[in-house]
Amino acid sequence: PPDEPRSAPDDGPPGIDVQTFGREEMDAFIADYVQQAKDLKALGFDIVSIYACYRNQPMSRFFSPLTNHRTDEYGGSLENRARFTVELLTALRKALGRGYPIELVFSVSEPEGGYTAEDCVAFARLCDGLVDILHLRAGEMDPQHPLGFTSPESVPEPYLEEMGRVTKAIHAAGLKMAVGVSSGMFDIGNADAAVREGKADLVYMARSWISNPNYGELVYEGRGEDVVPCVRCNKCHVPSGREMFRTMCTVNPLIGLEDRVEKMYPASVPSRKVAVVGGGPAGMEFAKVAAERGHSVTLYEASDALGGMVKHADYAGFKWPLRRFKDYLIGQMDKLAVDVRLNTRVTREMLLAEGYDMVAVAIGAHPIAPPFPGKDLPNVFYGMTCYGQQDKLGDTVAVIGGGEIGVETALWLNEIGKRTIVLEMLPELIEDAPHAHYKNMVRSYWQRQPLFESLTGVRCTAIDPDGVRYIDRDGTEKKVFSDSVLLCTGAASNADAAEAFIGSAPQMAFIGDVNRFGNVQKAVREGWAAAMNIR
C-alpha cells in the first residue's frame, strides 16, 4: 500500500561527523566548492548542481536532526541547522553571479525523527534568491530508485504527492525558484499531469531515457505506445564490488554499443523471409527488430499466449513493471504486422516447406531437479511452472532455492495467503540479484511479509511427503514441515529440442534460454543481436 514504509537499510558510506566539523573545515569545504563551480563555469557549463540529499554530504547532514546534534549556532533550530548550507550557497551565488543558474538537490523529507516536508518548505525560504532550481528527491538513497516491490502500480511515483505539496507551498510563498521532482517518473501522462497540476515545474528522469534514448522524440510525436517500459531492475546504475564493471539496461540492448552500431551492422539489408520459434522475450525482441528492419516475420508459439517465462509477471503484483514490458512486446507484434501463430508446434519440415531465409530458435529452458530423493513425490512442484497452478499447492510451501526466482515466487505465494519457508545453501538470499539500489529494497520488502520465512547456509538432503530435510550451518540434520515443496534449483536449456531445427534455413540463430538459462536482459540482447545479423 502507498502508506507502507519504503525505507531500506542505508547502503552508502557513513559520511562526515558534523559534530566535529569545525570552522576551518567549513571554510575549506566552501572554498573548494566555490573553486570547482568557478572552474565549471569557465569551462562552459551552463549550470552548477549541488548534491545535498540522503544525509551523505555535509549540507544534508547539518540540516538533518538525525545526524546533527550540535548545540552551537549550527545545531538545534531549523535555521541553525540550515546555516552551513546557506553560507555555501551565498558564497556560490557571489562567485557565479546573479545570472548563473544554481540547482540544489535536496531530500523532500526524512524517515521518522528527521525533518518533514514542512521543514523542507521552511528551508526553501532561507534559500530564496540563492538557488534557481530546487530538485526534490526521496529521503534515502535506495527508495529514490523505486522498484515494483516498493511502489505499487497504482502509485508508480511514490513521493510525487508529497513533493507536489512542497512545490505548491513554495509557489504560494512567492519564492523565486523552480521546483523539480524525481523518483520513478516514467509515464508520459503522469509526468505531464505533474506539471499541469502544479506539482512540479520540472520533471527529472534517468531510467526513462536509458531504456529509451529517444524518449523526448516519442513524447513530441505522441508515440506513447512505443516507449519501452523500464522494468526497474536498476542494472543501469554502476554497482560496486564484484559487479563494478557491469552497467547495462535490461530492455535496451544498445547500451554500451551506441558508438559502434554503425560499424557493426549495415544501415539496411535486403528484406528476408524470417521465422522465429518461441514467443518469449528473446523471440519477441528478435521479431520486433527484424520487422523494424524491413523483414517479413512469422512467429510460432506452442502455447496459447505470448510471453514465455515472463508470463509469471501476470500473477505477482510486484512484477507489474515486467508485465508492462511483456505487454509492450506483444503490442509491438501487432503494430509491426508480425504473423503470430499461437498453439503451433512447428517442426523443421514445416519451416523448410515455407522456404525461410532465416530461422531463429528461442524455445527456452526447462527446470531441473536437485540430486536428492523425494523430487518425484506428488507434493513437489517447480517454481518455473507453478504459476497458474497455485490451487494445487498447500497452505505452507517449502521453497528450495533462494535465488531471485525462489524468493519472488515465495513472495507471490505470500500475496495469495500461503506461508513460505525458503531454504538456500548460500549465506544470503538473492545473491544473483543486482546490487545497486535493489537488494536492500527487496530485502526490506520480504522482512515486512509475515508469511515469509527463510533459512540460509543450509543444505537440503531429502524431500518427504510432509516437508524437507536439511543440514544446518552446524552440521545438524533438521526438517521443515510443509504441505508442498517448490523446487527453484535451476534450469537447463532445451538444447536437444533446438538441435532438431538445424538446417531449417540458410541462416540460423539460437537465442535466449535455449543457449544458456539466463534472464530477460540476456534474452533481449541476444534477440536484438540475432535480428541485426540477418543478411
mmCIF file of C-alpha atoms in Angstrom, residues 262-493:
data_model
loop_
_atom_site.group_PDB
_atom_site.id
_atom_site.type_symbol
_atom_site.label_atom_id
_atom_site.label_comp_id
_atom_site.label_asym_id
_atom_site.label_seq_id
_atom_site.Cartn_x
_atom_site.Cartn_y
_atom_site.Cartn_z
ATOM 1 C CA GLU A 262 27.039 1.788 -37.458
ATOM 2 C CA LYS A 263 30.326 -0.089 -37.818
ATOM 3 C CA MET A 264 28.930 -3.408 -36.605
ATOM 4 C CA TYR A 265 25.801 -3.586 -38.743
ATOM 5 C CA PRO A 266 24.780 -2.154 -42.128
ATOM 6 C CA ALA A 267 22.086 0.525 -42.016
ATOM 7 C CA SER A 268 19.884 -1.584 -44.281
ATOM 8 C CA VAL A 269 19.818 -5.099 -45.730
ATOM 9 C CA PRO A 270 17.636 -6.849 -48.317
ATOM 10 C CA SER A 271 14.242 -7.882 -46.981
ATOM 11 C CA ARG A 272 14.235 -11.528 -45.927
ATOM 12 C CA LYS A 273 11.570 -14.084 -45.072
ATOM 13 C CA VAL A 274 12.202 -14.827 -41.420
ATOM 14 C CA ALA A 275 10.755 -17.114 -38.759
ATOM 15 C CA VAL A 276 11.241 -17.305 -35.015
ATOM 16 C CA VAL A 277 10.258 -20.324 -32.956
ATOM 17 C CA GLY A 278 9.225 -19.301 -29.455
ATOM 18 C CA GLY A 279 7.290 -16.295 -28.178
ATOM 19 C CA GLY A 280 9.200 -15.370 -25.043
ATOM 20 C CA PRO A 281 11.182 -12.133 -24.628
ATOM 21 C CA ALA A 282 14.047 -13.327 -26.849
ATOM 22 C CA GLY A 283 11.698 -14.408 -29.630
ATOM 23 C CA MET A 284 9.584 -11.263 -29.484
ATOM 24 C CA GLU A 285 12.593 -8.941 -29.370
ATOM 25 C CA PHE A 286 14.010 -10.739 -32.405
ATOM 26 C CA ALA A 287 10.693 -10.423 -34.226
ATOM 27 C CA LYS A 288 10.361 -6.735 -33.340
ATOM 28 C CA VAL A 289 13.839 -5.732 -34.506
ATOM 29 C CA ALA A 290 13.642 -7.898 -37.638
ATOM 30 C CA ALA A 291 10.309 -6.341 -38.605
ATOM 31 C CA GLU A 292 11.625 -2.834 -37.924
ATOM 32 C CA ARG A 293 14.499 -3.562 -40.328
ATOM 33 C CA GLY A 294 12.065 -4.478 -43.086
ATOM 34 C CA HIS A 295 11.984 -8.263 -42.910
ATOM 35 C CA SER A 296 8.813 -10.373 -43.214
ATOM 36 C CA VAL A 297 8.493 -12.145 -39.874
ATOM 37 C CA THR A 298 6.462 -15.132 -38.710
ATOM 38 C CA LEU A 299 6.489 -16.105 -35.017
ATOM 39 C CA TYR A 300 5.496 -19.619 -33.937
ATOM 40 C CA GLU A 301 4.428 -20.182 -30.326
ATOM 41 C CA ALA A 302 3.425 -23.597 -28.980
ATOM 42 C CA SER A 303 1.164 -22.231 -26.225
ATOM 43 C CA ASP A 304 -1.960 -20.102 -26.456
ATOM 44 C CA ALA A 305 -0.237 -16.818 -25.463
ATOM 45 C CA LEU A 306 2.984 -14.915 -25.957
ATOM 46 C CA GLY A 307 5.296 -14.163 -23.062
ATOM 47 C CA GLY A 308 7.317 -17.295 -22.371
ATOM 48 C CA MET A 309 8.939 -17.298 -18.951
ATOM 49 C CA VAL A 310 7.763 -13.755 -18.184
ATOM 50 C CA LYS A 311 4.112 -14.809 -18.139
ATOM 51 C CA HIS A 312 4.591 -15.127 -14.371
ATOM 52 C CA ALA A 313 4.505 -11.327 -14.248
ATOM 53 C CA ASP A 314 0.736 -11.562 -14.785
ATOM 54 C CA TYR A 315 0.398 -13.109 -11.313
ATOM 55 C CA ALA A 316 2.680 -11.334 -8.844
ATOM 56 C CA GLY A 317 1.576 -7.785 -8.059
ATOM 57 C CA PHE A 318 5.133 -6.535 -7.531
ATOM 58 C CA LYS A 319 6.115 -7.706 -11.039
ATOM 59 C CA TRP A 320 3.978 -5.056 -12.740
ATOM 60 C CA PRO A 321 6.990 -3.358 -14.425
ATOM 61 C CA LEU A 322 7.944 -6.653 -16.103
ATOM 62 C CA ARG A 323 4.321 -7.318 -17.039
ATOM 63 C CA ARG A 324 4.200 -3.943 -18.770
ATOM 64 C CA PHE A 325 7.333 -4.809 -20.741
ATOM 65 C CA LYS A 326 5.843 -8.146 -21.798
ATOM 66 C CA ASP A 327 2.626 -6.447 -22.890
ATOM 67 C CA TYR A 328 4.644 -3.819 -24.759
ATOM 68 C CA LEU A 329 6.421 -6.522 -26.777
ATOM 69 C CA ILE A 330 3.105 -8.223 -27.546
ATOM 70 C CA GLY A 331 1.699 -4.884 -28.690
ATOM 71 C CA GLN A 332 4.664 -4.385 -30.985
ATOM 72 C CA MET A 333 3.911 -7.703 -32.685
ATOM 73 C CA ASP A 334 0.530 -6.323 -33.737
ATOM 74 C CA LYS A 335 1.847 -2.898 -34.670
ATOM 75 C CA LEU A 336 4.679 -4.278 -36.802
ATOM 76 C CA ALA A 337 2.428 -6.841 -38.508
ATOM 77 C CA VAL A 338 4.368 -9.853 -37.276
ATOM 78 C CA ASP A 339 2.490 -13.014 -38.310
ATOM 79 C CA VAL A 340 1.942 -14.629 -34.890
ATOM 80 C CA ARG A 341 0.809 -18.251 -34.930
ATOM 81 C CA LEU A 342 -0.210 -19.446 -31.481
ATOM 82 C CA ASN A 343 -0.892 -23.071 -30.488
ATOM 83 C CA THR A 344 1.539 -24.162 -33.172
ATOM 84 C CA ARG A 345 4.263 -26.730 -32.548
ATOM 85 C CA VAL A 346 6.364 -26.131 -35.592
ATOM 86 C CA THR A 347 8.829 -28.688 -36.982
ATOM 87 C CA ARG A 348 11.923 -28.493 -39.145
ATOM 88 C CA GLU A 349 9.939 -29.896 -42.045
ATOM 89 C CA MET A 350 7.257 -27.215 -41.704
ATOM 90 C CA LEU A 351 9.891 -24.484 -41.726
ATOM 91 C CA LEU A 352 11.656 -25.961 -44.757
ATOM 92 C CA ALA A 353 8.338 -26.102 -46.601
ATOM 93 C CA GLU A 354 7.845 -22.356 -46.022
ATOM 94 C CA GLY A 355 11.209 -21.529 -47.560
ATOM 95 C CA TYR A 356 12.502 -19.148 -44.878
ATOM 96 C CA ASP A 357 15.763 -17.291 -45.408
ATOM 97 C CA MET A 358 16.473 -17.203 -41.704
ATOM 98 C CA VAL A 359 15.142 -19.045 -38.632
ATOM 99 C CA ALA A 360 15.759 -18.085 -35.000
ATOM 100 C CA VAL A 361 15.119 -20.711 -32.328
ATOM 101 C CA ALA A 362 14.024 -19.391 -28.917
ATOM 102 C CA ILE A 363 12.348 -22.345 -27.223
ATOM 103 C CA GLY A 364 13.665 -21.618 -23.743
ATOM 104 C CA ALA A 365 14.674 -23.909 -20.921
ATOM 105 C CA HIS A 366 13.199 -26.420 -18.509
ATOM 106 C CA PRO A 367 13.553 -26.733 -14.719
ATOM 107 C CA ILE A 368 15.993 -29.222 -13.281
ATOM 108 C CA ALA A 369 15.560 -31.281 -10.137
ATOM 109 C CA PRO A 370 18.046 -31.390 -7.254
ATOM 110 C CA PRO A 371 20.177 -34.528 -6.728
ATOM 111 C CA PHE A 372 18.419 -35.864 -3.649
ATOM 112 C CA PRO A 373 15.445 -38.185 -3.053
ATOM 113 C CA GLY A 374 11.824 -37.151 -2.997
ATOM 114 C CA LYS A 375 11.700 -34.926 -6.072
ATOM 115 C CA ASP A 376 9.053 -37.155 -7.700
ATOM 116 C CA LEU A 377 6.571 -37.003 -4.837
ATOM 117 C CA PRO A 378 3.096 -35.617 -5.686
ATOM 118 C CA ASN A 379 3.568 -32.653 -3.332
ATOM 119 C CA VAL A 380 6.590 -31.373 -5.320
ATOM 120 C CA PHE A 381 6.291 -28.596 -7.922
ATOM 121 C CA TYR A 382 8.686 -26.377 -9.894
ATOM 122 C CA GLY A 383 8.949 -22.627 -9.448
ATOM 123 C CA MET A 384 9.221 -22.064 -13.201
ATOM 124 C CA THR A 385 5.896 -23.742 -13.905
ATOM 125 C CA CYS A 386 3.782 -23.284 -10.756
ATOM 126 C CA TYR A 387 2.120 -20.045 -11.863
ATOM 127 C CA GLY A 388 -1.465 -20.810 -12.718
ATOM 128 C CA GLN A 389 -1.314 -23.989 -10.600
ATOM 129 C CA GLN A 390 -1.374 -22.260 -7.236
ATOM 130 C CA ASP A 391 -4.576 -24.038 -6.201
ATOM 131 C CA LYS A 392 -2.631 -27.316 -6.189
ATOM 132 C CA LEU A 393 -0.232 -26.003 -3.547
ATOM 133 C CA GLY A 394 -0.934 -26.380 0.159
ATOM 134 C CA ASP A 395 -1.132 -23.619 2.736
ATOM 135 C CA THR A 396 2.537 -23.965 3.724
ATOM 136 C CA VAL A 397 5.156 -24.242 0.986
ATOM 137 C CA ALA A 398 8.861 -25.026 1.411
ATOM 138 C CA VAL A 399 10.849 -23.355 -1.379
ATOM 139 C CA ILE A 400 14.197 -24.959 -2.149
ATOM 140 C CA GLY A 401 16.428 -22.322 -3.730
ATOM 141 C CA GLY A 402 16.729 -18.724 -2.558
ATOM 142 C CA GLY A 403 17.820 -17.004 -5.741
ATOM 143 C CA GLU A 404 15.625 -14.370 -7.393
ATOM 144 C CA ILE A 405 13.225 -16.959 -8.807
ATOM 145 C CA GLY A 406 12.787 -18.702 -5.480
ATOM 146 C CA VAL A 407 12.338 -15.549 -3.420
ATOM 147 C CA GLU A 408 9.989 -13.844 -5.876
ATOM 148 C CA THR A 409 7.878 -16.964 -6.219
ATOM 149 C CA ALA A 410 7.674 -17.248 -2.429
ATOM 150 C CA LEU A 411 6.624 -13.606 -2.161
ATOM 151 C CA TRP A 412 3.914 -14.145 -4.759
ATOM 152 C CA LEU A 413 2.629 -17.107 -2.739
ATOM 153 C CA ASN A 414 2.576 -14.819 0.311
ATOM 154 C CA GLU A 415 0.412 -12.423 -1.707
ATOM 155 C CA ILE A 416 -2.208 -15.127 -2.150
ATOM 156 C CA GLY A 417 -2.116 -16.126 1.518
ATOM 157 C CA LYS A 418 0.340 -19.025 1.619
ATOM 158 C CA ARG A 419 3.130 -19.334 4.185
ATOM 159 C CA THR A 420 6.552 -19.951 2.649
ATOM 160 C CA ILE A 421 9.894 -21.153 4.011
ATOM 161 C CA VAL A 422 12.818 -20.521 1.650
ATOM 162 C CA LEU A 423 15.876 -22.771 2.039
ATOM 163 C CA GLU A 424 19.120 -21.504 0.499
ATOM 164 C CA MET A 425 22.606 -23.030 0.665
ATOM 165 C CA LEU A 426 24.393 -19.683 0.250
ATOM 166 C CA PRO A 427 24.860 -17.275 3.185
ATOM 167 C CA GLU A 428 22.156 -14.920 1.964
ATOM 168 C CA LEU A 429 19.157 -14.808 -0.352
ATOM 169 C CA ILE A 430 19.068 -13.370 -3.896
ATOM 170 C CA GLU A 431 22.842 -13.490 -4.383
ATOM 171 C CA ASP A 432 22.101 -13.338 -8.131
ATOM 172 C CA ALA A 433 20.173 -10.049 -7.899
ATOM 173 C CA PRO A 434 21.533 -6.619 -8.895
ATOM 174 C CA HIS A 435 23.299 -4.898 -6.034
ATOM 175 C CA ALA A 436 22.757 -1.199 -6.718
ATOM 176 C CA HIS A 437 19.527 0.142 -5.207
ATOM 177 C CA TYR A 438 17.860 -3.250 -5.496
ATOM 178 C CA LYS A 439 18.883 -5.860 -2.945
ATOM 179 C CA ASN A 440 18.275 -3.613 0.037
ATOM 180 C CA MET A 441 14.743 -2.802 -1.027
ATOM 181 C CA VAL A 442 13.781 -6.384 -1.871
ATOM 182 C CA ARG A 443 15.200 -7.491 1.485
ATOM 183 C CA SER A 444 13.226 -4.758 3.217
ATOM 184 C CA TYR A 445 10.106 -5.951 1.396
ATOM 185 C CA TRP A 446 10.345 -9.593 2.454
ATOM 186 C CA GLN A 447 11.200 -8.618 6.023
ATOM 187 C CA ARG A 448 7.772 -6.980 6.226
ATOM 188 C CA GLN A 449 5.916 -10.073 4.990
ATOM 189 C CA PRO A 450 4.603 -12.064 7.993
ATOM 190 C CA LEU A 451 4.178 -15.217 5.885
ATOM 191 C CA PHE A 452 7.774 -15.210 4.577
ATOM 192 C CA GLU A 453 10.487 -17.200 6.379
ATOM 193 C CA SER A 454 13.961 -18.225 5.268
ATOM 194 C CA LEU A 455 16.886 -20.453 6.248
ATOM 195 C CA THR A 456 20.274 -19.657 4.706
ATOM 196 C CA GLY A 457 23.525 -21.586 4.748
ATOM 197 C CA VAL A 458 21.650 -24.898 4.762
ATOM 198 C CA ARG A 459 21.989 -27.961 2.542
ATOM 199 C CA CYS A 460 18.797 -29.814 1.646
ATOM 200 C CA THR A 461 19.138 -33.604 1.689
ATOM 201 C CA ALA A 462 15.697 -35.077 1.015
ATOM 202 C CA ILE A 463 12.053 -34.283 0.366
ATOM 203 C CA ASP A 464 9.395 -36.092 2.385
ATOM 204 C CA PRO A 465 5.595 -36.106 1.985
ATOM 205 C CA ASP A 466 5.416 -33.673 4.895
ATOM 206 C CA GLY A 467 8.429 -31.422 4.320
ATOM 207 C CA VAL A 468 12.149 -31.075 3.608
ATOM 208 C CA ARG A 469 15.157 -32.447 5.465
ATOM 209 C CA TYR A 470 18.328 -30.350 5.588
ATOM 210 C CA ILE A 471 21.721 -29.923 7.249
ATOM 211 C CA ASP A 472 22.114 -26.614 9.078
ATOM 212 C CA ARG A 473 25.246 -24.473 9.443
ATOM 213 C CA ASP A 474 26.376 -26.532 12.443
ATOM 214 C CA GLY A 475 26.083 -29.838 10.596
ATOM 215 C CA THR A 476 22.896 -30.888 12.388
ATOM 216 C CA GLU A 477 20.174 -32.634 10.405
ATOM 217 C CA LYS A 478 16.805 -30.911 10.760
ATOM 218 C CA LYS A 479 13.475 -30.684 8.989
ATOM 219 C CA VAL A 480 10.938 -28.070 7.991
ATOM 220 C CA PHE A 481 7.338 -29.219 7.721
ATOM 221 C CA SER A 482 5.220 -28.129 4.771
ATOM 222 C CA ASP A 483 2.235 -29.193 2.700
ATOM 223 C CA SER A 484 4.029 -28.657 -0.607
ATOM 224 C CA VAL A 485 7.596 -28.246 -1.869
ATOM 225 C CA LEU A 486 8.623 -25.878 -4.625
ATOM 226 C CA LEU A 487 11.881 -26.504 -6.491
ATOM 227 C CA CYS A 488 13.734 -23.392 -7.638
ATOM 228 C CA THR A 489 17.064 -25.119 -8.141
ATOM 229 C CA GLY A 490 17.971 -24.002 -11.628
ATOM 230 C CA ALA A 491 17.158 -24.759 -15.228
ATOM 231 C CA ALA A 492 18.722 -26.308 -18.297
ATOM 232 C CA SER A 493 18.370 -25.183 -21.882
#
